[in-house]
Amino acid sequence: DARVTQTPRDKVTEMGQEVTMRCQPILGHNTVFWYRQTMMQGLELLAYFRNRAPLDDSGMPKDRFSAEMPDATLATLKIQPSEPRDSAVYFCASGLVLAGAVSSEQFFGPGTRLTVL
Amino acid sequence: DQQVKQNSPSLSVQEGRISILNCDYTNSMFDYFLWYKKYPAEGPTFLISISSIKDKNEDGRFTVFLNKSAKHLSLHIVPSQPGDSAVYFCAASAPGRDDKIIFGKGTRLHILP
C-alpha cells in the first residue's frame, strides 16, 4: 500500500527555533508538492519539485523557508527562524506527471501540525 | 486574490438526501477541475475530477457538474451517508502550469442522522 509519509506528525517549538519537516514521496512519483493549510487561507501551495528540481517556490516566504530534495526518496521543508504565524498544518503530496497528460492526481501525506509558541 | 472560491464554509445535510457543494473560479484558463475530500488528522484524498471538455462526470454516488460560461462547478453526493462528513476542497489547474493545482478554502460537510 504505497503512501506518502511525513515526519514529525506534530511539532511544538518556540519562536526563533529551526524546524525541519520531512516527506517521503511514493516510490516512482516524479513530482513533490509542499502545501500549508490554515483556517484563513485554506490549502496554499508553497513549493514543488519535478524530478528533484525546484519548479516553483513563489508561495514560500524565502527569507525563512527553504525546500529541498536531497534525493528521490526525501523532501524537506525547513523554517529558520520560526514565528508564531507559521503555525499551521504542512502537507506534502506526490504525483506522477506524464508527458502530454492533462493533469495528475496528487497523493497527500498525513501532514505535520506545527505550533510555534 | 482567490482564484478558486468555495463560498460556503460549512453545509449540513440529512442522511439519505442530496449534498450539493459549490465552487466558483475566476481564471478562464483553468481546464481541469478536481474535488478532494479530507478527514480530520489526515491528508486530502482525491475524489473526482472533470476536464473542461465535459460538463458532467459521474462516479458512483458522486457527480461533478461544470458550467464553463458561469465559471462554476458543483459536486453532488446522492444519497449522502455519515461517512461523507468531511471537508471538501475544490481545485483547478491550467494547461502548461506544470501540474500546479489551485485549491479553494474548503467546505465542511456534516451529514446529520
mmCIF file with all atom_site columns, C-alpha atoms in Angstrom:
data_model
loop_
_atom_site.group_PDB
_atom_site.id
_atom_site.type_symbol
_atom_site.label_atom_id
_atom_site.label_alt_id
_atom_site.label_comp_id
_atom_site.label_asym_id
_atom_site.label_entity_id
_atom_site.label_seq_id
_atom_site.pdbx_PDB_ins_code
_atom_site.Cartn_x
_atom_site.Cartn_y
_atom_site.Cartn_z
_atom_site.occupancy
_atom_site.B_iso_or_equiv
_atom_site.pdbx_formal_charge
_atom_site.auth_seq_id
_atom_site.auth_comp_id
_atom_site.auth_asym_id
_atom_site.auth_atom_id
_atom_site.pdbx_PDB_model_num
ATOM 1   C CA . ASP A 1 1   ? 0.000   0.000  0.000   1.00 0.00 ? 1   ASP A CA 1
ATOM 2   C CA . ALA A 1 2   ? 2.045   2.932  -1.298  1.00 0.00 ? 2   ALA A CA 1
ATOM 3   C CA . ARG A 1 3   ? 1.569   6.183  0.548   1.00 0.00 ? 3   ARG A CA 1
ATOM 4   C CA . VAL A 1 4   ? 3.298   9.467  1.275   1.00 0.00 ? 4   VAL A CA 1
ATOM 5   C CA . THR A 1 5   ? 4.826   9.620  4.731   1.00 0.00 ? 5   THR A CA 1
ATOM 6   C CA . GLN A 1 6   ? 5.642   12.736 6.733   1.00 0.00 ? 6   GLN A CA 1
ATOM 7   C CA . THR A 1 7   ? 7.611   13.267 9.911   1.00 0.00 ? 7   THR A CA 1
ATOM 8   C CA . PRO A 1 8   ? 7.103   14.509 12.505  1.00 0.00 ? 8   PRO A CA 1
ATOM 9   C CA . ARG A 1 9   ? 3.307   14.350 12.764  1.00 0.00 ? 9   ARG A CA 1
ATOM 10  C CA . ASP A 1 10  ? 3.273   17.035 15.430  1.00 0.00 ? 10  ASP A CA 1
ATOM 11  C CA . LYS A 1 11  ? 5.848   19.650 16.311  1.00 0.00 ? 11  LYS A CA 1
ATOM 12  C CA . VAL A 1 12  ? 5.704   22.248 19.063  1.00 0.00 ? 12  VAL A CA 1
ATOM 13  C CA . THR A 1 13  ? 8.558   24.706 19.156  1.00 0.00 ? 13  THR A CA 1
ATOM 14  C CA . GLU A 1 14  ? 9.424   28.137 20.396  1.00 0.00 ? 14  GLU A CA 1
ATOM 15  C CA . MET A 1 15  ? 9.721   31.227 18.279  1.00 0.00 ? 15  MET A CA 1
ATOM 16  C CA . GLY A 1 16  ? 13.155  31.553 16.721  1.00 0.00 ? 16  GLY A CA 1
ATOM 17  C CA . GLN A 1 17  ? 13.883  27.850 16.612  1.00 0.00 ? 17  GLN A CA 1
ATOM 18  C CA . GLU A 1 18  ? 14.640  25.948 13.415  1.00 0.00 ? 18  GLU A CA 1
ATOM 19  C CA . VAL A 1 19  ? 12.031  23.475 12.220  1.00 0.00 ? 19  VAL A CA 1
ATOM 20  C CA . THR A 1 20  ? 12.618  20.741 9.658   1.00 0.00 ? 20  THR A CA 1
ATOM 21  C CA . MET A 1 21  ? 9.768   18.705 8.199   1.00 0.00 ? 21  MET A CA 1
ATOM 22  C CA . ARG A 1 22  ? 10.419  15.607 6.143   1.00 0.00 ? 22  ARG A CA 1
ATOM 23  C CA . CYS A 1 23  ? 8.478   13.827 3.456   1.00 0.00 ? 23  CYS A CA 1
ATOM 24  C CA . GLN A 1 24  ? 8.948   10.524 1.700   1.00 0.00 ? 24  GLN A CA 1
ATOM 25  C CA . PRO A 1 25  ? 7.047   10.570 -1.607  1.00 0.00 ? 25  PRO A CA 1
ATOM 26  C CA . ILE A 1 26  ? 5.545   7.484  -3.204  1.00 0.00 ? 26  ILE A CA 1
ATOM 27  C CA . LEU A 1 27  ? 8.238   5.485  -4.974  1.00 0.00 ? 27  LEU A CA 1
ATOM 28  C CA . GLY A 1 28  ? 8.229   6.257  -8.684  1.00 0.00 ? 28  GLY A CA 1
ATOM 29  C CA . HIS A 1 29  ? 6.463   9.593  -8.406  1.00 0.00 ? 29  HIS A CA 1
ATOM 30  C CA . ASN A 1 30  ? 8.325   12.425 -10.122 1.00 0.00 ? 30  ASN A CA 1
ATOM 31  C CA . THR A 1 31  ? 6.616   15.465 -8.607  1.00 0.00 ? 31  THR A CA 1
ATOM 32  C CA . VAL A 1 32  ? 6.554   16.583 -4.972  1.00 0.00 ? 32  VAL A CA 1
ATOM 33  C CA . PHE A 1 33  ? 4.483   19.431 -3.545  1.00 0.00 ? 33  PHE A CA 1
ATOM 34  C CA . TRP A 1 34  ? 4.524   21.258 -0.208  1.00 0.00 ? 34  TRP A CA 1
ATOM 35  C CA . TYR A 1 35  ? 1.276   22.850 0.997   1.00 0.00 ? 35  TYR A CA 1
ATOM 36  C CA . ARG A 1 36  ? 0.283   24.749 4.112   1.00 0.00 ? 36  ARG A CA 1
ATOM 37  C CA . GLN A 1 37  ? -3.236  24.631 5.488   1.00 0.00 ? 37  GLN A CA 1
ATOM 38  C CA . THR A 1 38  ? -4.591  27.430 7.647   1.00 0.00 ? 38  THR A CA 1
ATOM 39  C CA . MET A 1 39  ? -8.124  28.381 8.581   1.00 0.00 ? 39  MET A CA 1
ATOM 40  C CA . MET A 1 40  ? -7.839  31.704 6.766   1.00 0.00 ? 40  MET A CA 1
ATOM 41  C CA . GLN A 1 41  ? -6.151  30.628 3.539   1.00 0.00 ? 41  GLN A CA 1
ATOM 42  C CA . GLY A 1 42  ? -7.143  27.019 3.096   1.00 0.00 ? 42  GLY A CA 1
ATOM 43  C CA . LEU A 1 43  ? -4.534  24.964 1.198   1.00 0.00 ? 43  LEU A CA 1
ATOM 44  C CA . GLU A 1 44  ? -1.699  27.133 -0.069  1.00 0.00 ? 44  GLU A CA 1
ATOM 45  C CA . LEU A 1 45  ? 0.981   25.784 -2.388  1.00 0.00 ? 45  LEU A CA 1
ATOM 46  C CA . LEU A 1 46  ? 4.413   26.655 -1.017  1.00 0.00 ? 46  LEU A CA 1
ATOM 47  C CA . ALA A 1 47  ? 6.766   24.900 -3.434  1.00 0.00 ? 47  ALA A CA 1
ATOM 48  C CA . TYR A 1 48  ? 7.059   21.952 -5.754  1.00 0.00 ? 48  TYR A CA 1
ATOM 49  C CA . PHE A 1 49  ? 9.655   19.838 -7.470  1.00 0.00 ? 49  PHE A CA 1
ATOM 50  C CA . ARG A 1 50  ? 9.792   17.818 -10.662 1.00 0.00 ? 50  ARG A CA 1
ATOM 51  C CA . ASN A 1 51  ? 12.458  15.114 -10.867 1.00 0.00 ? 51  ASN A CA 1
ATOM 52  C CA . ARG A 1 52  ? 14.014  16.721 -7.748  1.00 0.00 ? 52  ARG A CA 1
ATOM 53  C CA . ALA A 1 53  ? 14.435  20.122 -9.439  1.00 0.00 ? 53  ALA A CA 1
ATOM 54  C CA . PRO A 1 54  ? 12.526  23.050 -7.923  1.00 0.00 ? 54  PRO A CA 1
ATOM 55  C CA . LEU A 1 55  ? 9.839   24.288 -10.324 1.00 0.00 ? 55  LEU A CA 1
ATOM 56  C CA . ASP A 1 56  ? 8.092   26.949 -8.310  1.00 0.00 ? 56  ASP A CA 1
ATOM 57  C CA . ASP A 1 57  ? 8.627   28.243 -4.804  1.00 0.00 ? 57  ASP A CA 1
ATOM 58  C CA . SER A 1 58  ? 6.822   31.542 -5.238  1.00 0.00 ? 58  SER A CA 1
ATOM 59  C CA . GLY A 1 59  ? 4.360   30.655 -2.460  1.00 0.00 ? 59  GLY A CA 1
ATOM 60  C CA . MET A 1 60  ? 7.092   30.438 0.123   1.00 0.00 ? 60  MET A CA 1
ATOM 61  C CA . PRO A 1 61  ? 8.468   33.272 2.307   1.00 0.00 ? 61  PRO A CA 1
ATOM 62  C CA . LYS A 1 62  ? 12.024  32.983 1.053   1.00 0.00 ? 62  LYS A CA 1
ATOM 63  C CA . ASP A 1 63  ? 13.704  34.769 3.902   1.00 0.00 ? 63  ASP A CA 1
ATOM 64  C CA . ARG A 1 64  ? 12.871  31.990 6.347   1.00 0.00 ? 64  ARG A CA 1
ATOM 65  C CA . PHE A 1 65  ? 11.614  28.987 4.376   1.00 0.00 ? 65  PHE A CA 1
ATOM 66  C CA . SER A 1 66  ? 13.620  26.605 2.252   1.00 0.00 ? 66  SER A CA 1
ATOM 67  C CA . ALA A 1 67  ? 12.665  23.412 0.456   1.00 0.00 ? 67  ALA A CA 1
ATOM 68  C CA . GLU A 1 68  ? 14.997  20.772 -0.909  1.00 0.00 ? 68  GLU A CA 1
ATOM 69  C CA . MET A 1 69  ? 15.039  17.255 -2.319  1.00 0.00 ? 69  MET A CA 1
ATOM 70  C CA . PRO A 1 70  ? 18.376  15.716 -1.348  1.00 0.00 ? 70  PRO A CA 1
ATOM 71  C CA . ASP A 1 71  ? 17.347  12.528 -3.158  1.00 0.00 ? 71  ASP A CA 1
ATOM 72  C CA . ALA A 1 72  ? 14.299  10.986 -4.814  1.00 0.00 ? 72  ALA A CA 1
ATOM 73  C CA . THR A 1 73  ? 13.065  9.482  -1.556  1.00 0.00 ? 73  THR A CA 1
ATOM 74  C CA . LEU A 1 74  ? 13.274  12.578 0.638   1.00 0.00 ? 74  LEU A CA 1
ATOM 75  C CA . ALA A 1 75  ? 11.899  16.098 0.509   1.00 0.00 ? 75  ALA A CA 1
ATOM 76  C CA . THR A 1 76  ? 12.487  18.612 3.290   1.00 0.00 ? 76  THR A CA 1
ATOM 77  C CA . LEU A 1 77  ? 10.880  21.885 4.280   1.00 0.00 ? 77  LEU A CA 1
ATOM 78  C CA . LYS A 1 78  ? 12.833  23.998 6.700   1.00 0.00 ? 78  LYS A CA 1
ATOM 79  C CA . ILE A 1 79  ? 11.810  27.128 8.599   1.00 0.00 ? 79  ILE A CA 1
ATOM 80  C CA . GLN A 1 80  ? 14.538  29.199 10.212  1.00 0.00 ? 80  GLN A CA 1
ATOM 81  C CA . PRO A 1 81  ? 13.766  31.121 12.331  1.00 0.00 ? 81  PRO A CA 1
ATOM 82  C CA . SER A 1 82  ? 10.210  30.019 13.036  1.00 0.00 ? 82  SER A CA 1
ATOM 83  C CA . GLU A 1 83  ? 7.497   32.512 14.016  1.00 0.00 ? 83  GLU A CA 1
ATOM 84  C CA . PRO A 1 84  ? 4.055   32.069 15.625  1.00 0.00 ? 84  PRO A CA 1
ATOM 85  C CA . ARG A 1 85  ? 2.360   32.929 12.311  1.00 0.00 ? 85  ARG A CA 1
ATOM 86  C CA . ASP A 1 86  ? 3.958   29.805 10.810  1.00 0.00 ? 86  ASP A CA 1
ATOM 87  C CA . SER A 1 87  ? 1.666   27.653 12.961  1.00 0.00 ? 87  SER A CA 1
ATOM 88  C CA . ALA A 1 88  ? -0.318  25.510 10.528  1.00 0.00 ? 88  ALA A CA 1
ATOM 89  C CA . VAL A 1 89  ? -0.566  22.013 9.122   1.00 0.00 ? 89  VAL A CA 1
ATOM 90  C CA . TYR A 1 90  ? 2.024   21.356 6.427   1.00 0.00 ? 90  TYR A CA 1
ATOM 91  C CA . PHE A 1 91  ? 1.221   18.743 3.809   1.00 0.00 ? 91  PHE A CA 1
ATOM 92  C CA . CYS A 1 92  ? 3.479   17.022 1.360   1.00 0.00 ? 92  CYS A CA 1
ATOM 93  C CA . ALA A 1 93  ? 1.975   15.465 -1.766  1.00 0.00 ? 93  ALA A CA 1
ATOM 94  C CA . SER A 1 94  ? 3.462   13.499 -4.630  1.00 0.00 ? 94  SER A CA 1
ATOM 95  C CA . GLY A 1 95  ? 2.300   12.653 -8.114  1.00 0.00 ? 95  GLY A CA 1
ATOM 96  C CA . LEU A 1 96  ? 3.393   11.094 -11.372 1.00 0.00 ? 96  LEU A CA 1
ATOM 97  C CA . VAL A 1 97  ? 3.227   13.595 -14.203 1.00 0.00 ? 97  VAL A CA 1
ATOM 98  C CA . LEU A 1 98  ? 3.365   12.053 -17.649 1.00 0.00 ? 98  LEU A CA 1
ATOM 99  C CA . ALA A 1 99  ? 4.194   13.987 -20.784 1.00 0.00 ? 99  ALA A CA 1
ATOM 100 C CA . GLY A 1 100 ? 1.028   15.145 -22.503 1.00 0.00 ? 100 GLY A CA 1
ATOM 101 C CA . ALA A 1 101 ? -1.211  14.352 -19.531 1.00 0.00 ? 101 ALA A CA 1
ATOM 102 C CA . VAL A 1 102 ? -3.908  16.895 -18.673 1.00 0.00 ? 102 VAL A CA 1
ATOM 103 C CA . SER A 1 103 ? -3.143  16.649 -15.029 1.00 0.00 ? 103 SER A CA 1
ATOM 104 C CA . SER A 1 104 ? -2.292  14.068 -12.474 1.00 0.00 ? 104 SER A CA 1
ATOM 105 C CA . GLU A 1 105 ? -3.742  13.101 -9.159  1.00 0.00 ? 105 GLU A CA 1
ATOM 106 C CA . GLN A 1 106 ? -1.766  14.227 -6.136  1.00 0.00 ? 106 GLN A CA 1
ATOM 107 C CA . PHE A 1 107 ? -1.396  11.884 -3.189  1.00 0.00 ? 107 PHE A CA 1
ATOM 108 C CA . PHE A 1 108 ? -1.151  13.644 0.149   1.00 0.00 ? 108 PHE A CA 1
ATOM 109 C CA . GLY A 1 109 ? 0.690   12.674 3.285   1.00 0.00 ? 109 GLY A CA 1
ATOM 110 C CA . PRO A 1 110 ? -0.966  12.933 6.724   1.00 0.00 ? 110 PRO A CA 1
ATOM 111 C CA . GLY A 1 111 ? 0.586   16.315 7.418   1.00 0.00 ? 111 GLY A CA 1
ATOM 112 C CA . THR A 1 112 ? 2.797   17.849 10.099  1.00 0.00 ? 112 THR A CA 1
ATOM 113 C CA . ARG A 1 113 ? 0.959   20.018 12.616  1.00 0.00 ? 113 ARG A CA 1
ATOM 114 C CA . LEU A 1 114 ? 3.339   22.805 13.583  1.00 0.00 ? 114 LEU A CA 1
ATOM 115 C CA . THR A 1 115 ? 2.779   25.011 16.612  1.00 0.00 ? 115 THR A CA 1
ATOM 116 C CA . VAL A 1 116 ? 5.188   27.879 17.191  1.00 0.00 ? 116 VAL A CA 1
ATOM 117 C CA . LEU A 1 117 ? 4.848   29.437 20.627  1.00 0.00 ? 117 LEU A CA 1
ATOM 118 C CA . ASP B 2 1   ? -6.935  37.039 -4.746  1.00 0.00 ? 1   ASP B CA 1
ATOM 119 C CA . GLN B 2 2   ? -8.662  33.664 -4.559  1.00 0.00 ? 2   GLN B CA 1
ATOM 120 C CA . GLN B 2 3   ? -8.852  32.070 -7.998  1.00 0.00 ? 3   GLN B CA 1
ATOM 121 C CA . VAL B 2 4   ? -10.916 29.172 -6.662  1.00 0.00 ? 4   VAL B CA 1
ATOM 122 C CA . LYS B 2 5   ? -13.724 30.111 -4.294  1.00 0.00 ? 5   LYS B CA 1
ATOM 123 C CA . GLN B 2 6   ? -15.850 27.979 -2.051  1.00 0.00 ? 6   GLN B CA 1
ATOM 124 C CA . ASN B 2 7   ? -18.214 30.472 -0.512  1.00 0.00 ? 7   ASN B CA 1
ATOM 125 C CA . SER B 2 8   ? -19.900 28.111 1.930   1.00 0.00 ? 8   SER B CA 1
ATOM 126 C CA . PRO B 2 9   ? -17.581 27.272 4.836   1.00 0.00 ? 9   PRO B CA 1
ATOM 127 C CA . SER B 2 10  ? -19.985 24.588 6.032   1.00 0.00 ? 10  SER B CA 1
ATOM 128 C CA . LEU B 2 11  ? -23.063 22.658 4.993   1.00 0.00 ? 11  LEU B CA 1
ATOM 129 C CA . SER B 2 12  ? -25.395 20.317 6.914   1.00 0.00 ? 12  SER B CA 1
ATOM 130 C CA . VAL B 2 13  ? -27.456 17.687 5.109   1.00 0.00 ? 13  VAL B CA 1
ATOM 131 C CA . GLN B 2 14  ? -29.757 14.958 6.325   1.00 0.00 ? 14  GLN B CA 1
ATOM 132 C CA . GLU B 2 15  ? -28.547 11.395 5.760   1.00 0.00 ? 15  GLU B CA 1
ATOM 133 C CA . GLY B 2 16  ? -30.052 9.979  2.584   1.00 0.00 ? 16  GLY B CA 1
ATOM 134 C CA . ARG B 2 17  ? -30.609 13.383 0.985   1.00 0.00 ? 17  ARG B CA 1
ATOM 135 C CA . ILE B 2 18  ? -28.540 15.067 -1.728  1.00 0.00 ? 18  ILE B CA 1
ATOM 136 C CA . SER B 2 19  ? -25.478 17.116 -0.779  1.00 0.00 ? 19  SER B CA 1
ATOM 137 C CA . ILE B 2 20  ? -24.507 19.873 -3.201  1.00 0.00 ? 20  ILE B CA 1
ATOM 138 C CA . LEU B 2 21  ? -21.166 21.597 -2.781  1.00 0.00 ? 21  LEU B CA 1
ATOM 139 C CA . ASN B 2 22  ? -20.435 24.618 -4.926  1.00 0.00 ? 22  ASN B CA 1
ATOM 140 C CA . CYS B 2 23  ? -17.268 26.133 -6.298  1.00 0.00 ? 23  CYS B CA 1
ATOM 141 C CA . ASP B 2 24  ? -16.574 29.200 -8.440  1.00 0.00 ? 24  ASP B CA 1
ATOM 142 C CA . TYR B 2 25  ? -13.403 30.112 -10.266 1.00 0.00 ? 25  TYR B CA 1
ATOM 143 C CA . THR B 2 26  ? -12.105 33.279 -11.831 1.00 0.00 ? 26  THR B CA 1
ATOM 144 C CA . ASN B 2 27  ? -9.327  32.097 -14.151 1.00 0.00 ? 27  ASN B CA 1
ATOM 145 C CA . SER B 2 28  ? -10.756 31.249 -17.585 1.00 0.00 ? 28  SER B CA 1
ATOM 146 C CA . MET B 2 29  ? -7.532  29.346 -18.392 1.00 0.00 ? 29  MET B CA 1
ATOM 147 C CA . PHE B 2 30  ? -8.406  26.571 -15.948 1.00 0.00 ? 30  PHE B CA 1
ATOM 148 C CA . ASP B 2 31  ? -9.164  23.417 -17.896 1.00 0.00 ? 31  ASP B CA 1
ATOM 149 C CA . TYR B 2 32  ? -9.114  20.675 -15.282 1.00 0.00 ? 32  TYR B CA 1
ATOM 150 C CA . PHE B 2 33  ? -11.032 20.570 -12.028 1.00 0.00 ? 33  PHE B CA 1
ATOM 151 C CA . LEU B 2 34  ? -10.785 18.256 -9.065  1.00 0.00 ? 34  LEU B CA 1
ATOM 152 C CA . TRP B 2 35  ? -12.501 17.585 -5.773  1.00 0.00 ? 35  TRP B CA 1
ATOM 153 C CA . TYR B 2 36  ? -10.595 16.336 -2.766  1.00 0.00 ? 36  TYR B CA 1
ATOM 154 C CA . LYS B 2 37  ? -12.015 15.049 0.494   1.00 0.00 ? 37  LYS B CA 1
ATOM 155 C CA . LYS B 2 38  ? -10.309 15.467 3.849   1.00 0.00 ? 38  LYS B CA 1
ATOM 156 C CA . TYR B 2 39  ? -10.957 13.772 7.170   1.00 0.00 ? 39  TYR B CA 1
ATOM 157 C CA . PRO B 2 40  ? -9.533  15.214 10.431  1.00 0.00 ? 40  PRO B CA 1
ATOM 158 C CA . ALA B 2 41  ? -5.868  14.403 11.054  1.00 0.00 ? 41  ALA B CA 1
ATOM 159 C CA . GLU B 2 42  ? -5.469  13.014 7.528   1.00 0.00 ? 42  GLU B CA 1
ATOM 160 C CA . GLY B 2 43  ? -4.283  14.433 4.246   1.00 0.00 ? 43  GLY B CA 1
ATOM 161 C CA . PRO B 2 44  ? -6.745  15.238 1.449   1.00 0.00 ? 44  PRO B CA 1
ATOM 162 C CA . THR B 2 45  ? -7.627  12.368 -0.865  1.00 0.00 ? 45  THR B CA 1
ATOM 163 C CA . PHE B 2 46  ? -8.682  12.652 -4.474  1.00 0.00 ? 46  PHE B CA 1
ATOM 164 C CA . LEU B 2 47  ? -12.394 12.145 -5.050  1.00 0.00 ? 47  LEU B CA 1
ATOM 165 C CA . ILE B 2 48  ? -13.371 13.005 -8.615  1.00 0.00 ? 48  ILE B CA 1
ATOM 166 C CA . SER B 2 49  ? -12.259 15.230 -11.477 1.00 0.00 ? 49  SER B CA 1
ATOM 167 C CA . ILE B 2 50  ? -13.574 16.737 -14.683 1.00 0.00 ? 50  ILE B CA 1
ATOM 168 C CA . SER B 2 51  ? -11.949 18.096 -17.809 1.00 0.00 ? 51  SER B CA 1
ATOM 169 C CA . SER B 2 52  ? -13.229 21.313 -19.365 1.00 0.00 ? 52  SER B CA 1
ATOM 170 C CA . ILE B 2 53  ? -14.298 19.403 -22.469 1.00 0.00 ? 53  ILE B CA 1
ATOM 171 C CA . LYS B 2 54  ? -17.039 17.769 -20.413 1.00 0.00 ? 54  LYS B CA 1
ATOM 172 C CA . ASP B 2 55  ? -19.922 19.185 -18.421 1.00 0.00 ? 55  ASP B CA 1
ATOM 173 C CA . LYS B 2 56  ? -20.548 16.176 -16.208 1.00 0.00 ? 56  LYS B CA 1
ATOM 174 C CA . ASN B 2 57  ? -18.614 13.320 -14.701 1.00 0.00 ? 57  ASN B CA 1
ATOM 175 C CA . GLU B 2 58  ? -20.137 10.630 -12.546 1.00 0.00 ? 58  GLU B CA 1
ATOM 176 C CA . ASP B 2 59  ? -18.561 8.086  -10.226 1.00 0.00 ? 59  ASP B CA 1
ATOM 177 C CA . GLY B 2 60  ? -20.978 6.103  -8.105  1.00 0.00 ? 60  GLY B CA 1
ATOM 178 C CA . ARG B 2 61  ? -22.721 8.435  -5.675  1.00 0.00 ? 61  ARG B CA 1
ATOM 179 C CA . PHE B 2 62  ? -20.555 11.386 -6.732  1.00 0.00 ? 62  PHE B CA 1
ATOM 180 C CA . THR B 2 63  ? -21.233 13.604 -9.741  1.00 0.00 ? 63  THR B CA 1
ATOM 181 C CA . VAL B 2 64  ? -19.400 16.764 -10.693 1.00 0.00 ? 64  VAL B CA 1
ATOM 182 C CA . PHE B 2 65  ? -21.069 19.321 -12.957 1.00 0.00 ? 65  PHE B CA 1
ATOM 183 C CA . LEU B 2 66  ? -19.151 22.024 -14.804 1.00 0.00 ? 66  LEU B CA 1
ATOM 184 C CA . ASN B 2 67  ? -20.676 25.223 -16.174 1.00 0.00 ? 67  ASN B CA 1
ATOM 185 C CA . LYS B 2 68  ? -17.871 26.937 -18.059 1.00 0.00 ? 68  LYS B CA 1
ATOM 186 C CA . SER B 2 69  ? -19.846 30.022 -19.027 1.00 0.00 ? 69  SER B CA 1
ATOM 187 C CA . ALA B 2 70  ? -20.642 30.677 -15.376 1.00 0.00 ? 70  ALA B CA 1
ATOM 188 C CA . LYS B 2 71  ? -17.192 29.522 -14.201 1.00 0.00 ? 71  LYS B CA 1
ATOM 189 C CA . HIS B 2 72  ? -18.945 27.301 -11.722 1.00 0.00 ? 72  HIS B CA 1
ATOM 190 C CA . LEU B 2 73  ? -18.762 23.700 -10.723 1.00 0.00 ? 73  LEU B CA 1
ATOM 191 C CA . SER B 2 74  ? -20.639 21.634 -8.204  1.00 0.00 ? 74  SER B CA 1
ATOM 192 C CA . LEU B 2 75  ? -20.264 18.276 -6.521  1.00 0.00 ? 75  LEU B CA 1
ATOM 193 C CA . HIS B 2 76  ? -23.411 16.252 -5.901  1.00 0.00 ? 76  HIS B CA 1
ATOM 194 C CA . ILE B 2 77  ? -23.463 13.370 -3.441  1.00 0.00 ? 77  ILE B CA 1
ATOM 195 C CA . VAL B 2 78  ? -26.530 11.142 -3.631  1.00 0.00 ? 78  VAL B CA 1
ATOM 196 C CA . PRO B 2 79  ? -27.523 9.669  -1.277  1.00 0.00 ? 79  PRO B CA 1
ATOM 197 C CA . SER B 2 80  ? -25.473 11.293 1.482   1.00 0.00 ? 80  SER B CA 1
ATOM 198 C CA . GLN B 2 81  ? -24.008 8.926  4.053   1.00 0.00 ? 81  GLN B CA 1
ATOM 199 C CA . PRO B 2 82  ? -22.473 9.521  7.503   1.00 0.00 ? 82  PRO B CA 1
ATOM 200 C CA . GLY B 2 83  ? -19.009 8.710  6.144   1.00 0.00 ? 83  GLY B CA 1
ATOM 201 C CA . ASP B 2 84  ? -19.325 11.642 3.769   1.00 0.00 ? 84  ASP B CA 1
ATOM 202 C CA . SER B 2 85  ? -18.877 14.050 6.691   1.00 0.00 ? 85  SER B CA 1
ATOM 203 C CA . ALA B 2 86  ? -15.553 15.714 5.854   1.00 0.00 ? 86  ALA B CA 1
ATOM 204 C CA . VAL B 2 87  ? -14.024 18.847 4.388   1.00 0.00 ? 87  VAL B CA 1
ATOM 205 C CA . TYR B 2 88  ? -14.278 19.040 0.601   1.00 0.00 ? 88  TYR B CA 1
ATOM 206 C CA . PHE B 2 89  ? -11.760 21.026 -1.410  1.00 0.00 ? 89  PHE B CA 1
ATOM 207 C CA . CYS B 2 90  ? -12.397 22.209 -4.924  1.00 0.00 ? 90  CYS B CA 1
ATOM 208 C CA . ALA B 2 91  ? -9.253  22.599 -7.044  1.00 0.00 ? 91  ALA B CA 1
ATOM 209 C CA . ALA B 2 92  ? -8.319  23.662 -10.565 1.00 0.00 ? 92  ALA B CA 1
ATOM 210 C CA . SER B 2 93  ? -5.352  23.668 -12.893 1.00 0.00 ? 93  SER B CA 1
ATOM 211 C CA . ALA B 2 94  ? -4.442  25.393 -16.147 1.00 0.00 ? 94  ALA B CA 1
ATOM 212 C CA . PRO B 2 95  ? -2.560  23.899 -19.125 1.00 0.00 ? 95  PRO B CA 1
ATOM 213 C CA . GLY B 2 96  ? 1.179   24.366 -19.186 1.00 0.00 ? 96  GLY B CA 1
ATOM 214 C CA . ARG B 2 97  ? 1.260   25.076 -15.484 1.00 0.00 ? 97  ARG B CA 1
ATOM 215 C CA . ASP B 2 98  ? 3.444   22.098 -14.632 1.00 0.00 ? 98  ASP B CA 1
ATOM 216 C CA . ASP B 2 99  ? 0.591   20.374 -12.851 1.00 0.00 ? 99  ASP B CA 1
ATOM 217 C CA . LYS B 2 100 ? 0.171   23.210 -10.356 1.00 0.00 ? 100 LYS B CA 1
ATOM 218 C CA . ILE B 2 101 ? -3.232  22.931 -8.683  1.00 0.00 ? 101 ILE B CA 1
ATOM 219 C CA . ILE B 2 102 ? -5.017  25.843 -7.011  1.00 0.00 ? 102 ILE B CA 1
ATOM 220 C CA . PHE B 2 103 ? -7.225  24.857 -4.100  1.00 0.00 ? 103 PHE B CA 1
ATOM 221 C CA . GLY B 2 104 ? -10.243 26.573 -2.599  1.00 0.00 ? 104 GLY B CA 1
ATOM 222 C CA . LYS B 2 105 ? -10.589 27.054 1.152   1.00 0.00 ? 105 LYS B CA 1
ATOM 223 C CA . GLY B 2 106 ? -12.855 24.043 1.560   1.00 0.00 ? 106 GLY B CA 1
ATOM 224 C CA . THR B 2 107 ? -16.425 23.350 2.677   1.00 0.00 ? 107 THR B CA 1
ATOM 225 C CA . ARG B 2 108 ? -17.105 21.299 5.798   1.00 0.00 ? 108 ARG B CA 1
ATOM 226 C CA . LEU B 2 109 ? -19.975 18.880 5.154   1.00 0.00 ? 109 LEU B CA 1
ATOM 227 C CA . HIS B 2 110 ? -21.954 17.492 8.111   1.00 0.00 ? 110 HIS B CA 1
ATOM 228 C CA . ILE B 2 111 ? -24.265 14.573 7.437   1.00 0.00 ? 111 ILE B CA 1
ATOM 229 C CA . LEU B 2 112 ? -26.995 14.531 10.060  1.00 0.00 ? 112 LEU B CA 1
ATOM 230 C CA . PRO B 2 113 ? -28.526 11.241 11.247  1.00 0.00 ? 113 PRO B CA 1
#
